[in-house]
mmCIF file of N, CA and C and ligand atoms in Angstrom:
data_model
loop_
_atom_site.group_PDB
_atom_site.id
_atom_site.type_symbol
_atom_site.label_atom_id
_atom_site.label_comp_id
_atom_site.label_asym_id
_atom_site.label_seq_id
_atom_site.Cartn_x
_atom_site.Cartn_y
_atom_site.Cartn_z
ATOM 1 N N MET A 16 -14.870 54.667 207.381
ATOM 2 C CA MET A 16 -13.726 54.341 208.404
ATOM 3 C C MET A 16 -14.090 53.290 209.378
ATOM 4 N N SER A 17 -13.301 52.656 209.705
ATOM 5 C CA SER A 17 -13.252 51.564 210.909
ATOM 6 C C SER A 17 -11.968 51.457 211.474
ATOM 7 N N TRP A 18 -12.355 50.872 212.696
ATOM 8 C CA TRP A 18 -11.525 50.724 213.764
ATOM 9 C C TRP A 18 -11.156 49.130 214.301
ATOM 10 N N LYS A 19 -10.397 48.425 215.007
ATOM 11 C CA LYS A 19 -10.390 47.227 215.494
ATOM 12 C C LYS A 19 -10.103 47.497 216.831
ATOM 13 N N LEU A 20 -11.152 47.264 217.687
ATOM 14 C CA LEU A 20 -11.023 47.215 218.662
ATOM 15 C C LEU A 20 -11.346 45.627 219.461
ATOM 16 N N THR A 21 -11.081 45.588 220.822
ATOM 17 C CA THR A 21 -10.995 44.258 221.328
ATOM 18 C C THR A 21 -11.524 44.508 222.397
ATOM 19 N N CYS A 22 -12.704 43.774 222.639
ATOM 20 C CA CYS A 22 -13.729 43.617 223.636
ATOM 21 C C CYS A 22 -12.916 43.123 224.627
ATOM 22 N N GLN A 23 -13.587 43.198 226.028
ATOM 23 C CA GLN A 23 -12.528 42.184 226.875
ATOM 24 C C GLN A 23 -13.718 42.392 228.133
ATOM 25 N N ASP A 24 -13.575 40.900 228.847
ATOM 26 C CA ASP A 24 -14.678 40.487 229.797
ATOM 27 C C ASP A 24 -14.733 41.556 230.734
ATOM 28 N N ALA A 25 -16.307 41.420 231.571
ATOM 29 C CA ALA A 25 -16.504 42.738 232.564
ATOM 30 C C ALA A 25 -16.024 42.243 233.545
ATOM 31 N N ALA A 26 -15.548 41.225 233.893
ATOM 32 C CA ALA A 26 -14.917 40.601 234.791
ATOM 33 C C ALA A 26 -16.135 40.672 236.067
ATOM 34 N N ASP A 27 -17.410 40.804 235.991
ATOM 35 C CA ASP A 27 -18.265 40.853 236.791
ATOM 36 C C ASP A 27 -19.068 39.798 236.994
ATOM 37 N N GLY A 28 -18.727 38.511 236.475
ATOM 38 C CA GLY A 28 -19.228 37.401 236.617
ATOM 39 C C GLY A 28 -20.726 37.282 235.783
ATOM 40 N N SER A 29 -20.971 38.676 234.912
ATOM 41 C CA SER A 29 -22.129 38.676 233.995
ATOM 42 C C SER A 29 -21.990 38.143 232.609
ATOM 43 N N GLY A 30 -20.749 37.767 232.159
ATOM 44 C CA GLY A 30 -20.489 37.384 230.918
ATOM 45 C C GLY A 30 -20.551 38.544 229.974
ATOM 46 N N ASP A 31 -20.858 39.855 230.715
ATOM 47 C CA ASP A 31 -21.377 40.791 229.671
ATOM 48 C C ASP A 31 -19.433 40.946 229.150
ATOM 49 N N LEU A 32 -19.360 41.778 227.915
ATOM 50 C CA LEU A 32 -18.689 42.525 227.525
ATOM 51 C C LEU A 32 -17.893 44.012 227.645
ATOM 52 N N VAL A 33 -16.894 44.547 227.727
ATOM 53 C CA VAL A 33 -16.943 45.928 227.722
ATOM 54 C C VAL A 33 -16.108 45.978 226.594
ATOM 55 N N LEU A 34 -16.664 47.156 225.741
ATOM 56 C CA LEU A 34 -15.894 47.588 224.321
ATOM 57 C C LEU A 34 -15.430 48.897 224.843
ATOM 58 N N GLU A 35 -14.154 49.354 224.993
ATOM 59 C CA GLU A 35 -13.852 50.976 225.131
ATOM 60 C C GLU A 35 -13.528 51.461 223.813
ATOM 61 N N LEU A 36 -14.250 52.655 223.869
ATOM 62 C CA LEU A 36 -14.158 53.302 222.412
ATOM 63 C C LEU A 36 -13.039 54.628 222.740
ATOM 64 N N PRO A 37 -12.020 54.614 221.926
ATOM 65 C CA PRO A 37 -10.757 55.445 222.048
ATOM 66 C C PRO A 37 -11.543 57.120 221.448
ATOM 67 N N ASP A 38 -10.874 58.028 221.827
ATOM 68 C CA ASP A 38 -11.359 59.112 221.709
ATOM 69 C C ASP A 38 -11.634 59.649 220.088
ATOM 70 N N ASP A 39 -10.406 59.337 219.280
ATOM 71 C CA ASP A 39 -10.396 59.625 217.584
ATOM 72 C C ASP A 39 -12.010 59.167 217.175
ATOM 73 N N LEU A 40 -12.183 57.940 217.728
ATOM 74 C CA LEU A 40 -13.410 57.108 217.256
ATOM 75 C C LEU A 40 -14.730 58.032 217.557
ATOM 76 N N MET A 41 -14.326 58.633 218.928
ATOM 77 C CA MET A 41 -15.743 59.197 219.344
ATOM 78 C C MET A 41 -15.957 60.558 218.573
ATOM 79 N N GLN A 42 -14.810 60.879 218.371
ATOM 80 C CA GLN A 42 -14.739 62.468 218.002
ATOM 81 C C GLN A 42 -15.236 62.134 216.222
ATOM 82 N N ALA A 43 -14.543 61.264 215.639
ATOM 83 C CA ALA A 43 -14.810 61.086 213.881
ATOM 84 C C ALA A 43 -16.418 60.731 213.883
ATOM 85 N N ALA A 44 -17.487 60.047 214.806
ATOM 86 C CA ALA A 44 -18.375 59.513 214.936
ATOM 87 C C ALA A 44 -19.189 60.588 215.261
ATOM 88 N N GLY A 45 -19.072 61.364 216.150
ATOM 89 C CA GLY A 45 -19.651 62.384 216.430
ATOM 90 C C GLY A 45 -20.369 62.185 217.908
ATOM 91 N N TRP A 46 -19.771 61.091 218.422
ATOM 92 C CA TRP A 46 -20.775 60.532 220.047
ATOM 93 C C TRP A 46 -19.788 61.220 220.953
ATOM 94 N N LYS A 47 -20.732 61.570 222.058
ATOM 95 C CA LYS A 47 -20.378 61.722 223.408
ATOM 96 C C LYS A 47 -20.641 60.855 224.513
ATOM 97 N N VAL A 48 -19.878 61.475 225.749
ATOM 98 C CA VAL A 48 -20.086 60.106 226.687
ATOM 99 C C VAL A 48 -21.720 60.500 227.061
ATOM 100 N N GLY A 49 -22.234 59.574 227.400
ATOM 101 C CA GLY A 49 -23.680 59.566 227.556
ATOM 102 C C GLY A 49 -24.912 59.205 226.421
ATOM 103 N N ASP A 50 -24.243 59.290 225.233
ATOM 104 C CA ASP A 50 -24.988 58.733 224.307
ATOM 105 C C ASP A 50 -25.473 57.293 223.972
ATOM 106 N N VAL A 51 -26.234 56.784 223.679
ATOM 107 C CA VAL A 51 -26.701 55.754 223.496
ATOM 108 C C VAL A 51 -26.630 54.748 222.152
ATOM 109 N N LEU A 52 -25.690 53.775 222.357
ATOM 110 C CA LEU A 52 -25.475 53.150 221.075
ATOM 111 C C LEU A 52 -26.028 51.804 220.715
ATOM 112 N N GLU A 53 -26.651 51.492 219.457
ATOM 113 C CA GLU A 53 -27.320 50.364 219.069
ATOM 114 C C GLU A 53 -26.022 49.496 218.473
ATOM 115 N N LEU A 54 -25.676 48.440 218.945
ATOM 116 C CA LEU A 54 -25.148 47.226 218.029
ATOM 117 C C LEU A 54 -25.917 46.242 217.333
ATOM 118 N N GLU A 55 -25.043 46.120 216.294
ATOM 119 C CA GLU A 55 -25.549 45.170 215.274
ATOM 120 C C GLU A 55 -24.214 44.858 214.557
ATOM 121 N N GLY A 56 -24.664 43.128 214.619
ATOM 122 C CA GLY A 56 -23.424 42.430 214.260
ATOM 123 C C GLY A 56 -23.018 40.969 215.048
ATOM 124 N N ASP A 57 -22.303 40.225 214.873
ATOM 125 C CA ASP A 57 -22.194 38.752 215.237
ATOM 126 C C ASP A 57 -20.991 38.880 216.430
ATOM 127 N N LEU A 58 -20.910 39.678 217.529
ATOM 128 C CA LEU A 58 -19.920 39.875 217.741
ATOM 129 C C LEU A 58 -19.555 38.504 218.498
ATOM 130 N N ALA A 59 -20.480 37.444 218.934
ATOM 131 C CA ALA A 59 -20.252 36.522 219.322
ATOM 132 C C ALA A 59 -19.136 35.208 219.018
ATOM 133 N N HIS A 60 -19.238 35.658 217.078
ATOM 134 C CA HIS A 60 -18.826 34.946 216.510
ATOM 135 C C HIS A 60 -17.112 35.406 215.819
ATOM 136 N N GLY A 61 -16.935 36.690 216.561
ATOM 137 C CA GLY A 61 -15.763 37.318 216.100
ATOM 138 C C GLY A 61 -15.714 38.339 214.759
ATOM 139 N N GLY A 62 -17.169 38.550 214.544
ATOM 140 C CA GLY A 62 -17.474 39.106 212.893
ATOM 141 C C GLY A 62 -17.471 40.797 213.566
ATOM 142 N N ALA A 63 -17.622 41.529 212.079
ATOM 143 C CA ALA A 63 -17.329 42.960 212.271
ATOM 144 C C ALA A 63 -19.034 43.102 213.324
ATOM 145 N N ILE A 64 -19.028 44.037 213.908
ATOM 146 C CA ILE A 64 -19.938 44.592 214.446
ATOM 147 C C ILE A 64 -20.067 46.195 213.979
ATOM 148 N N GLN A 65 -21.339 46.833 214.073
ATOM 149 C CA GLN A 65 -21.784 48.482 213.799
ATOM 150 C C GLN A 65 -22.502 49.004 215.073
ATOM 151 N N LEU A 66 -21.681 49.959 215.316
ATOM 152 C CA LEU A 66 -22.334 50.940 215.855
ATOM 153 C C LEU A 66 -23.098 52.061 215.636
ATOM 154 N N LYS A 67 -24.256 52.454 216.130
ATOM 155 C CA LYS A 67 -24.932 53.661 215.764
ATOM 156 C C LYS A 67 -25.758 54.233 216.775
ATOM 157 N N LYS A 68 -25.665 55.505 216.546
ATOM 158 C CA LYS A 68 -26.199 56.607 217.975
ATOM 159 C C LYS A 68 -27.748 56.043 217.912
ATOM 160 N N THR A 69 -28.034 55.878 219.002
ATOM 161 C CA THR A 69 -29.670 55.564 219.416
ATOM 162 C C THR A 69 -30.039 57.142 219.663
ATOM 163 N N VAL A 70 -30.807 57.720 219.051
ATOM 164 C CA VAL A 70 -31.571 59.106 218.942
ATOM 165 C C VAL A 70 -32.872 58.827 220.023
ATOM 166 N N LEU A 71 -33.178 59.306 221.195
ATOM 167 C CA LEU A 71 -34.063 59.463 221.929
ATOM 168 C C LEU A 71 -35.117 60.744 221.844
ATOM 169 N N CYS A 72 -36.435 60.384 221.992
ATOM 170 C CA CYS A 72 -37.050 61.114 221.742
ATOM 171 C C CYS A 72 -36.839 62.307 223.065
ATOM 172 N N ASP A 73 -36.916 63.594 222.567
ATOM 173 C CA ASP A 73 -36.646 64.306 224.040
ATOM 174 C C ASP A 73 -37.997 64.774 224.489
ATOM 175 N N VAL A 74 -39.275 64.290 223.968
ATOM 176 C CA VAL A 74 -40.620 64.490 224.858
ATOM 177 C C VAL A 74 -40.494 63.170 225.670
ATOM 178 N N CYS A 75 -40.779 62.027 224.865
ATOM 179 C CA CYS A 75 -41.102 60.787 225.230
ATOM 180 C C CYS A 75 -40.154 59.804 225.920
ATOM 181 N N GLY A 76 -38.887 60.000 225.441
ATOM 182 C CA GLY A 76 -37.704 59.312 225.833
ATOM 183 C C GLY A 76 -37.669 57.907 224.646
ATOM 184 N N ALA A 77 -38.669 58.008 223.960
ATOM 185 C CA ALA A 77 -38.550 56.445 223.352
ATOM 186 C C ALA A 77 -37.295 56.367 222.268
ATOM 187 N N GLY A 78 -36.802 55.564 222.072
ATOM 188 C CA GLY A 78 -35.809 55.216 221.015
ATOM 189 C C GLY A 78 -36.524 55.355 219.811
ATOM 190 N N THR A 79 -35.141 55.494 218.569
ATOM 191 C CA THR A 79 -36.029 55.809 217.311
ATOM 192 C C THR A 79 -35.241 55.182 216.054
ATOM 193 N N VAL A 80 -34.454 54.069 216.656
ATOM 194 C CA VAL A 80 -33.621 53.088 215.925
ATOM 195 C C VAL A 80 -34.666 52.443 214.783
ATOM 196 N N GLU A 81 -35.700 51.830 214.659
ATOM 197 C CA GLU A 81 -36.708 51.667 213.860
ATOM 198 C C GLU A 81 -37.169 52.510 212.921
ATOM 199 N N THR A 82 -37.664 53.591 213.556
ATOM 200 C CA THR A 82 -38.075 54.476 212.668
ATOM 201 C C THR A 82 -37.482 55.868 212.124
ATOM 202 N N GLY A 83 -36.576 55.769 212.735
ATOM 203 C CA GLY A 83 -35.448 57.287 212.363
ATOM 204 C C GLY A 83 -36.461 58.641 213.846
ATOM 205 N N HIS A 84 -35.943 59.427 213.564
ATOM 206 C CA HIS A 84 -36.502 60.571 214.275
ATOM 207 C C HIS A 84 -36.722 61.743 213.574
ATOM 208 N N GLY A 85 -37.515 62.702 214.109
ATOM 209 C CA GLY A 85 -37.848 63.820 213.466
ATOM 210 C C GLY A 85 -36.775 65.146 214.182
ATOM 211 N N VAL A 86 -36.682 66.259 213.259
ATOM 212 C CA VAL A 86 -36.411 67.382 214.255
ATOM 213 C C VAL A 86 -36.879 68.433 213.829
ATOM 214 N N LEU A 87 -37.524 69.525 215.141
ATOM 215 C CA LEU A 87 -37.804 70.500 215.221
ATOM 216 C C LEU A 87 -36.958 71.379 215.632
ATOM 217 N N GLU A 88 -36.258 72.375 214.892
ATOM 218 C CA GLU A 88 -35.198 73.328 215.145
ATOM 219 C C GLU A 88 -35.595 74.551 214.717
ATOM 220 N N ALA A 89 -35.048 75.321 215.685
ATOM 221 C CA ALA A 89 -34.678 76.992 215.133
ATOM 222 C C ALA A 89 -33.280 77.372 215.199
ATOM 223 N N ARG A 90 -33.135 78.002 214.490
ATOM 224 C CA ARG A 90 -31.650 79.107 214.342
ATOM 225 C C ARG A 90 -32.221 80.387 214.139
ATOM 226 N N TRP A 91 -31.886 81.186 215.223
ATOM 227 C CA TRP A 91 -32.509 82.597 215.704
ATOM 228 C C TRP A 91 -31.134 83.744 214.796
ATOM 229 N N ARG A 92 -31.426 84.684 214.392
ATOM 230 C CA ARG A 92 -30.551 85.321 214.311
ATOM 231 C C ARG A 92 -29.496 85.817 214.871
ATOM 232 N N ASP A 93 -29.666 86.066 216.458
ATOM 233 C CA ASP A 93 -28.854 86.174 217.193
ATOM 234 C C ASP A 93 -28.041 84.816 217.498
ATOM 235 N N GLY A 94 -27.833 84.077 216.693
ATOM 236 C CA GLY A 94 -27.189 83.051 217.024
ATOM 237 C C GLY A 94 -27.650 82.022 218.009
ATOM 238 N N GLU A 95 -28.675 81.889 218.789
ATOM 239 C CA GLU A 95 -29.443 81.175 219.560
ATOM 240 C C GLU A 95 -29.668 79.979 218.476
ATOM 241 N N CYS A 96 -29.580 78.754 218.897
ATOM 242 C CA CYS A 96 -30.280 77.490 218.486
ATOM 243 C C CYS A 96 -30.627 76.739 219.207
ATOM 244 N N GLU A 97 -31.909 76.187 218.718
ATOM 245 C CA GLU A 97 -32.562 75.286 220.060
ATOM 246 C C GLU A 97 -33.784 74.348 219.076
ATOM 247 N N GLY A 98 -34.205 73.118 219.694
ATOM 248 C CA GLY A 98 -34.106 71.968 219.028
ATOM 249 C C GLY A 98 -34.870 70.947 219.843
ATOM 250 N N LEU A 99 -35.669 70.028 219.220
ATOM 251 C CA LEU A 99 -35.865 68.958 219.896
ATOM 252 C C LEU A 99 -35.718 68.071 218.994
ATOM 253 N N CYS A 100 -35.392 66.812 219.118
ATOM 254 C CA CYS A 100 -35.389 65.213 218.519
ATOM 255 C C CYS A 100 -37.052 64.563 218.914
ATOM 256 N N LEU A 101 -37.534 64.154 217.968
ATOM 257 C CA LEU A 101 -38.572 63.685 218.277
ATOM 258 C C LEU A 101 -38.825 62.531 217.422
ATOM 259 N N CYS A 102 -39.690 61.330 218.251
ATOM 260 C CA CYS A 102 -39.991 60.014 218.068
ATOM 261 C C CYS A 102 -41.013 60.338 217.008
ATOM 262 N N LYS A 103 -41.343 59.257 216.002
ATOM 263 C CA LYS A 103 -42.690 59.326 215.096
ATOM 264 C C LYS A 103 -44.277 60.312 215.693
ATOM 265 N N VAL A 104 -44.401 59.288 217.074
ATOM 266 C CA VAL A 104 -45.549 59.380 217.332
ATOM 267 C C VAL A 104 -45.365 60.971 217.607
ATOM 268 N N CYS A 105 -44.112 61.618 218.725
ATOM 269 C CA CYS A 105 -44.446 63.050 218.906
ATOM 270 C C CYS A 105 -44.437 63.782 217.717
ATOM 271 N N PHE A 106 -43.854 63.437 216.602
ATOM 272 C CA PHE A 106 -43.157 64.379 215.372
ATOM 273 C C PHE A 106 -44.851 64.684 214.739
ATOM 274 N N ASP A 107 -45.610 63.149 214.722
ATOM 275 C CA ASP A 107 -46.810 63.539 214.232
ATOM 276 C C ASP A 107 -47.380 64.475 214.904
ATOM 277 N N TYR A 108 -47.827 64.287 216.232
ATOM 278 C CA TYR A 108 -48.524 65.087 216.919
ATOM 279 C C TYR A 108 -48.322 66.600 217.045
ATOM 280 N N ALA A 109 -47.038 66.793 217.117
ATOM 281 C CA ALA A 109 -46.372 68.106 217.054
ATOM 282 C C ALA A 109 -47.395 68.810 215.685
ATOM 283 N N MET A 110 -46.810 67.908 214.333
ATOM 284 C CA MET A 110 -47.283 68.569 213.138
ATOM 285 C C MET A 110 -48.842 68.493 212.959
ATOM 286 N N ALA A 111 -49.581 67.618 213.342
ATOM 287 C CA ALA A 111 -50.924 67.731 213.650
ATOM 288 C C ALA A 111 -51.535 68.808 214.040
ATOM 289 N N THR A 112 -50.810 69.259 215.641
ATOM 290 C CA THR A 112 -51.206 69.980 216.356
ATOM 291 C C THR A 112 -50.724 71.734 215.486
ATOM 292 N N LEU A 113 -49.659 71.702 214.796
ATOM 293 C CA LEU A 113 -49.570 72.915 214.372
ATOM 294 C C LEU A 113 -50.530 73.176 212.805
ATOM 295 N N ARG A 114 -50.452 72.009 212.517
ATOM 296 C CA ARG A 114 -51.728 72.253 211.046
ATOM 297 C C ARG A 114 -53.568 72.142 211.414
ATOM 298 N N ARG A 115 -53.152 71.954 212.695
ATOM 299 C CA ARG A 115 -54.764 72.235 213.428
ATOM 300 C C ARG A 115 -54.670 73.661 213.616
ATOM 301 N N GLU A 116 -53.553 74.404 214.205
ATOM 302 C CA GLU A 116 -53.933 75.706 214.366
ATOM 303 C C GLU A 116 -53.599 76.605 213.395
ATOM 304 N N HIS A 117 -53.210 75.950 212.359
ATOM 305 C CA HIS A 117 -53.180 77.006 211.113
ATOM 306 C C HIS A 117 -54.630 76.847 210.673
ATOM 307 N N ASP A 118 -54.877 75.888 210.573
ATOM 308 C CA ASP A 118 -56.700 75.772 209.973
ATOM 309 C C ASP A 118 -57.275 76.650 210.888
ATOM 310 N N VAL A 119 -57.144 76.658 212.074
ATOM 311 C CA VAL A 119 -58.325 77.271 212.778
ATOM 312 C C VAL A 119 -58.109 79.040 212.639
ATOM 313 N N ARG A 120 -56.753 79.452 212.461
ATOM 314 C CA ARG A 120 -56.395 81.004 212.367
ATOM 315 C C ARG A 120 -56.572 81.323 210.676
ATOM 316 N N HIS A 121 -56.667 80.105 209.732
ATOM 317 C CA HIS A 121 -57.564 80.629 208.672
ATOM 318 C C HIS A 121 -58.581 80.102 208.015
ATOM 319 N N LEU A 122 -59.376 79.913 209.430
ATOM 320 C CA LEU A 122 -60.849 79.272 208.681
ATOM 321 C C LEU A 122 -61.611 80.198 208.196
ATOM 322 N N PHE A 123 -61.816 81.455 208.206
ATOM 323 C CA PHE A 123 -62.755 82.426 207.659
ATOM 324 C C PHE A 123 -61.836 83.371 206.668
ATOM 325 N N ASP A 124 -60.752 82.928 205.750
ATOM 326 C CA ASP A 124 -60.170 83.169 205.017
ATOM 327 C C ASP A 124 -60.744 83.392 203.838
ATOM 328 N N GLU A 125 -60.872 84.428 203.015
ATOM 329 C CA GLU A 125 -61.495 84.109 201.572
ATOM 330 C C GLU A 125 -60.600 83.212 200.804
ATOM 331 N N GLU A 126 -61.273 82.468 199.963
ATOM 332 C CA GLU A 126 -60.439 81.632 199.295
ATOM 333 C C GLU A 126 -59.740 82.356 198.268
ATOM 334 N N GLY A 127 -58.273 82.093 197.766
ATOM 335 C CA GLY A 127 -57.641 82.649 196.981
ATOM 336 C C GLY A 127 -57.007 83.802 197.339
ATOM 337 N N GLN A 128 -57.093 84.305 198.944
ATOM 338 C CA GLN A 128 -56.014 85.383 199.205
ATOM 339 C C GLN A 128 -55.175 84.347 200.166
HETATM 340 ZN ZN1 LIG B 18 -41.548 60.627 221.626
#
């Protein structure tokens, strides 16, 4: 899907442009007010641009555009859902911590059990 939108001058002397995103685009893309978007493309020469939602790490706040992000998520039987979006550094830390905890808990297990 694509939309043709017109950028408007911010009219504050900064030279910035304002791009108003219509509700149907926001809904189709799954974006909500407050999301941070990355812009790719050549806006200065009238070319097509691509907007991608930037996922910020819930722990350290780092952007995840270059590396992608990991998700630690629970969907409990009572319908409650909770989760964290994590940058690579925080995800690796969480995984290493859980693996270390597993190793400690099973340190004296007999092999093959
Ligand atoms: Zn992080």
